[in-house]
Amino acid sequence: AQKITQTQPGMFVQEKEAVTLDCTYDTSDPSYGLFWYKQPSSGEMIFLIYQGSYDQQNATEGRYSLNFQKARKSANLVISASQLGDSAMYFCAMREGREGSTLGRLYFGRGTQLTVWP
Amino acid sequence: KAGVTQTPRYLIKTRGQQVTLSCSPISGHRSVSWYQQTPGQGLQFLFEYFSETQRNKGNFPGRFSGRQFSNSRSEMNVSTLELGDSALYLCASSREGRIANIQYFGAGTRLSVL
């Protein structure tokens, strides 16, 4: 089974509007972390935001927020006030393991290509 | 603070050759992970090193190997290259391999096998 599912291959949003990128995950570990990365056409993966499974509040980083719904196993990324520079591929990722684990592996989804138009 | 540095950025090889890619992590980071990215398979985990020890390995053939040095720099090697090895190879570093430790990625090495 897929650990991370991103069902939107592509999304379009007008500049200054908000957009939500979907992500669902699958794990039986009680402790895990969820990450979102942005990958522009240059190739570099840029970290955006992190949510721990025990975090009570949704994570926020500037214009990025993570809508964490644990019971539904979803971790959607919300980008507010989209900018032209937000056009890129966005990946949701998960790391499993109890706290203290030394395993660093990330599982990635297939990504969502976001296009922001003027 | 310098980010993760990967060299070379681009590489062209022919089938049967071998290749070595290098990754210098962020200063103070002891964990280095490698990923392969292709249009068909997406991002796949290759292996992770921590303090010169391989802690985790993905589902890749033995032609893919790696190592980490005492200064945390890492190299990965692919022997007997195949056309299907053409990909973007990404290296990521983090302080340790704990859940909350962010993995920061380099710009990648784009390998083309002809």
Tab-separated table of C-alpha atoms in Angstrom:
chain	number	residue	atom	x	y	z
A	1	ALA	CA	0.000	0.000	0.000
A	2	GLN	CA	1.107	3.529	-0.688
A	3	LYS	CA	2.383	5.304	2.378
A	4	ILE	CA	1.624	8.743	0.944
A	5	THR	CA	-1.114	9.535	-1.568
A	6	GLN	CA	-1.425	12.807	-3.420
A	7	THR	CA	-4.479	12.604	-5.655
A	8	GLN	CA	-4.062	15.908	-7.510
A	9	PRO	CA	-1.489	15.632	-10.301
A	10	GLY	CA	-2.004	19.294	-11.147
A	11	MET	CA	-3.625	22.338	-9.596
A	12	PHE	CA	-4.180	25.839	-10.914
A	13	VAL	CA	-4.715	28.930	-8.807
A	14	GLN	CA	-4.895	32.610	-9.520
A	15	GLU	CA	-2.356	34.906	-7.933
A	16	LYS	CA	-3.349	36.108	-4.436
A	17	GLU	CA	-5.864	33.313	-3.994
A	18	ALA	CA	-5.507	30.455	-1.486
A	19	VAL	CA	-5.012	26.849	-2.590
A	20	THR	CA	-5.158	23.499	-0.796
A	21	LEU	CA	-2.990	20.565	-1.832
A	22	ASP	CA	-4.224	17.202	-0.623
A	23	CYS	CA	-2.221	14.496	1.103
A	24	THR	CA	-3.309	11.309	2.835
A	25	TYR	CA	-0.982	8.911	4.582
A	26	ASP	CA	-0.954	5.365	5.824
A	27	THR	CA	0.941	4.172	8.869
A	28	SER	CA	0.395	1.982	11.886
A	29	ASP	CA	3.100	3.727	13.907
A	30	PRO	CA	1.669	5.983	16.626
A	31	SER	CA	4.591	8.365	16.213
A	32	TYR	CA	5.359	9.883	12.841
A	33	GLY	CA	6.181	13.142	11.158
A	34	LEU	CA	4.660	14.740	8.095
A	35	PHE	CA	6.541	17.093	5.806
A	36	TRP	CA	5.850	19.207	2.760
A	37	TYR	CA	8.530	20.080	0.238
A	38	LYS	CA	8.528	22.317	-2.827
A	39	GLN	CA	10.532	21.407	-5.894
A	40	PRO	CA	10.968	24.130	-8.532
A	41	SER	CA	12.059	23.194	-12.026
A	42	SER	CA	15.679	23.604	-10.925
A	43	GLY	CA	15.341	20.350	-8.980
A	44	GLU	CA	16.216	21.309	-5.439
A	45	MET	CA	13.768	20.142	-2.758
A	46	ILE	CA	12.871	22.990	-0.428
A	47	PHE	CA	11.448	22.236	3.011
A	48	LEU	CA	8.215	24.084	3.754
A	49	ILE	CA	6.513	22.784	6.874
A	50	TYR	CA	6.499	19.965	9.439
A	51	GLN	CA	3.762	18.396	11.579
A	52	GLY	CA	4.373	15.797	14.278
A	53	SER	CA	1.749	13.179	15.008
A	54	TYR	CA	1.471	14.316	18.626
A	55	ASP	CA	1.254	18.003	17.829
A	56	GLN	CA	-2.055	19.397	19.031
A	57	GLN	CA	-2.027	22.460	16.832
A	58	ASN	CA	-1.783	22.677	13.064
A	59	ALA	CA	1.637	23.799	11.914
A	60	THR	CA	2.050	27.199	10.254
A	61	GLU	CA	5.034	28.782	8.517
A	62	GLY	CA	4.333	32.152	6.993
A	63	ARG	CA	1.910	31.659	4.095
A	64	TYR	CA	1.968	27.886	4.565
A	65	SER	CA	-0.243	25.989	6.966
A	66	LEU	CA	-0.849	22.311	7.394
A	67	ASN	CA	-4.420	21.131	7.907
A	68	PHE	CA	-3.788	18.025	10.022
A	69	GLN	CA	-6.726	15.674	10.487
A	70	LYS	CA	-5.325	12.685	12.335
A	71	ALA	CA	-8.470	10.544	12.358
A	72	ARG	CA	-8.770	10.901	8.593
A	73	LYS	CA	-4.994	10.505	8.120
A	74	SER	CA	-4.798	13.620	6.047
A	75	ALA	CA	-2.226	16.404	6.044
A	76	ASN	CA	-3.255	18.987	3.489
A	77	LEU	CA	-1.052	21.951	2.677
A	78	VAL	CA	-2.734	25.331	2.460
A	79	ILE	CA	-0.952	28.152	0.684
A	80	SER	CA	-2.508	31.523	1.292
A	81	ALA	CA	-2.125	34.519	-1.025
A	82	SER	CA	-0.471	32.554	-3.839
A	83	GLN	CA	2.406	34.157	-5.691
A	84	LEU	CA	3.753	33.484	-9.167
A	85	GLY	CA	6.907	32.107	-7.560
A	86	ASP	CA	4.852	29.379	-5.882
A	87	SER	CA	4.553	27.565	-9.203
A	88	ALA	CA	6.383	24.291	-8.600
A	89	MET	CA	5.924	20.621	-7.743
A	90	TYR	CA	4.847	20.004	-4.156
A	91	PHE	CA	5.599	16.780	-2.314
A	92	CYS	CA	4.092	15.415	0.855
A	93	ALA	CA	6.367	13.094	2.837
A	94	MET	CA	6.275	11.045	6.006
A	95	ARG	CA	8.816	9.649	8.415
A	96	GLU	CA	7.770	6.805	10.713
A	97	GLY	CA	9.102	5.528	13.982
A	98	ARG	CA	8.809	6.034	17.686
A	99	GLU	CA	10.636	9.003	19.165
A	100	GLY	CA	14.231	8.042	19.687
A	101	SER	CA	14.271	6.053	16.480
A	102	THR	CA	17.305	6.608	14.372
A	103	LEU	CA	15.738	5.755	11.041
A	104	GLY	CA	15.749	8.742	8.745
A	105	ARG	CA	13.874	7.446	5.738
A	106	LEU	CA	11.222	9.671	4.146
A	107	TYR	CA	8.328	8.262	2.134
A	108	PHE	CA	7.165	10.616	-0.607
A	109	GLY	CA	3.963	11.010	-2.568
A	110	ARG	CA	3.951	11.454	-6.353
A	111	GLY	CA	3.564	15.192	-6.042
A	112	THR	CA	1.182	17.918	-7.190
A	113	GLN	CA	2.230	20.377	-9.881
A	114	LEU	CA	0.951	23.801	-8.855
A	115	THR	CA	0.612	26.544	-11.433
A	116	VAL	CA	-0.111	30.089	-10.314
A	117	TRP	CA	-1.473	32.375	-13.004
A	118	PRO	CA	-1.671	36.186	-12.965
B	1	LYS	CA	25.380	28.658	6.852
B	2	ALA	CA	26.138	26.665	3.723
B	3	GLY	CA	23.487	24.244	2.506
B	4	VAL	CA	23.849	20.704	1.238
B	5	THR	CA	26.303	20.573	-1.641
B	6	GLN	CA	26.156	17.906	-4.293
B	7	THR	CA	28.758	17.399	-6.978
B	8	PRO	CA	28.748	17.150	-9.863
B	9	ARG	CA	25.462	18.771	-10.880
B	10	TYR	CA	25.307	17.014	-14.224
B	11	LEU	CA	26.861	13.803	-15.435
B	12	ILE	CA	26.718	11.863	-18.672
B	13	LYS	CA	27.883	8.260	-18.716
B	14	THR	CA	27.503	5.245	-20.972
B	15	ARG	CA	26.089	1.859	-20.119
B	16	GLY	CA	28.466	-0.375	-18.208
B	17	GLN	CA	30.455	2.457	-16.681
B	18	GLN	CA	30.445	3.315	-13.021
B	19	VAL	CA	29.832	6.646	-11.350
B	20	THR	CA	30.484	8.269	-7.985
B	21	LEU	CA	28.355	11.109	-6.650
B	22	SER	CA	29.362	13.277	-3.731
B	23	CYS	CA	27.365	14.997	-1.015
B	24	SER	CA	28.580	17.450	1.618
B	25	PRO	CA	25.991	17.912	4.369
B	26	ILE	CA	25.190	21.018	6.328
B	27	SER	CA	27.771	21.623	9.038
B	28	GLY	CA	26.809	19.769	12.192
B	29	HIS	CA	24.521	17.313	10.427
B	30	ARG	CA	25.447	13.695	10.921
B	31	SER	CA	22.717	11.943	8.960
B	32	VAL	CA	22.847	11.760	5.169
B	33	SER	CA	20.178	10.141	3.010
B	34	TRP	CA	20.098	9.515	-0.713
B	35	TYR	CA	17.071	9.424	-2.998
B	36	GLN	CA	16.561	8.648	-6.659
B	37	GLN	CA	13.939	10.616	-8.579
B	38	THR	CA	12.572	9.501	-11.937
B	39	PRO	CA	9.388	10.462	-13.795
B	40	GLY	CA	8.179	6.869	-13.710
B	41	GLN	CA	8.954	5.842	-10.141
B	42	GLY	CA	8.941	9.189	-8.367
B	43	LEU	CA	11.165	9.647	-5.334
B	44	GLN	CA	12.675	6.463	-4.015
B	45	PHE	CA	14.851	6.038	-0.953
B	46	LEU	CA	18.299	4.593	-1.582
B	47	PHE	CA	20.045	4.571	1.791
B	48	GLU	CA	20.804	6.519	4.932
B	49	TYR	CA	24.079	6.936	6.753
B	50	PHE	CA	24.708	8.109	10.273
B	51	SER	CA	28.140	8.367	11.846
B	52	GLU	CA	29.712	6.380	9.008
B	53	THR	CA	27.229	3.513	9.378
B	54	GLN	CA	24.510	2.566	6.933
B	55	ARG	CA	21.326	2.457	9.003
B	56	ASN	CA	18.685	1.917	6.384
B	57	LYS	CA	18.619	0.745	2.799
B	58	GLY	CA	15.952	0.941	0.144
B	59	ASN	CA	15.026	-1.673	-2.406
B	60	PHE	CA	17.816	-1.193	-4.925
B	61	PRO	CA	20.215	-3.726	-6.411
B	62	GLY	CA	23.705	-4.187	-5.043
B	63	ARG	CA	25.090	-2.040	-7.874
B	64	PHE	CA	24.087	0.916	-5.732
B	65	SER	CA	26.351	1.482	-2.786
B	66	GLY	CA	27.422	4.306	-0.573
B	67	ARG	CA	29.583	5.347	2.280
B	68	GLN	CA	30.020	8.134	4.757
B	69	PHE	CA	33.266	9.599	5.963
B	70	SER	CA	34.234	10.810	9.412
B	71	ASN	CA	33.442	14.415	8.426
B	72	SER	CA	29.894	13.269	7.477
B	73	ARG	CA	30.479	13.760	3.769
B	74	SER	CA	28.926	10.953	1.778
B	75	GLU	CA	29.415	9.339	-1.586
B	76	MET	CA	27.225	6.998	-3.530
B	77	ASN	CA	28.473	4.724	-6.254
B	78	VAL	CA	26.610	3.035	-9.058
B	79	SER	CA	28.479	0.312	-10.895
B	80	THR	CA	27.666	-1.211	-14.273
B	81	LEU	CA	25.316	1.585	-15.233
B	82	GLU	CA	22.052	0.793	-16.989
B	83	LEU	CA	19.833	3.101	-19.026
B	84	GLY	CA	17.251	2.967	-16.240
B	85	ASP	CA	19.706	4.555	-13.818
B	86	SER	CA	19.181	7.889	-15.544
B	87	ALA	CA	17.670	10.042	-12.825
B	88	LEU	CA	18.032	12.968	-10.500
B	89	TYR	CA	19.919	11.833	-7.415
B	90	LEU	CA	19.165	13.873	-4.330
B	91	CYS	CA	21.090	13.945	-1.108
B	92	ALA	CA	19.595	15.180	2.147
B	93	SER	CA	21.154	15.868	5.503
B	94	SER	CA	19.737	16.249	8.991
B	95	ARG	CA	21.126	16.514	12.489
B	96	GLU	CA	20.112	12.957	13.262
B	97	GLY	CA	17.534	10.557	11.934
B	98	ARG	CA	14.848	11.454	14.431
B	99	ILE	CA	11.296	12.085	13.348
B	100	ALA	CA	11.281	15.826	13.870
B	101	ASN	CA	14.683	16.462	12.341
B	102	ILE	CA	14.222	18.221	9.041
B	103	GLN	CA	15.978	16.751	6.044
B	104	TYR	CA	17.510	19.489	3.920
B	105	PHE	CA	18.198	18.628	0.335
B	106	GLY	CA	20.901	19.548	-2.101
B	107	ALA	CA	20.280	20.639	-5.682
B	108	GLY	CA	20.852	17.103	-6.924
B	109	THR	CA	23.021	15.395	-9.487
B	110	ARG	CA	21.328	14.759	-12.790
B	111	LEU	CA	22.729	11.553	-14.266
B	112	SER	CA	22.145	10.603	-17.876
B	113	VAL	CA	23.138	7.123	-19.020
B	114	LEU	CA	23.516	6.717	-22.792
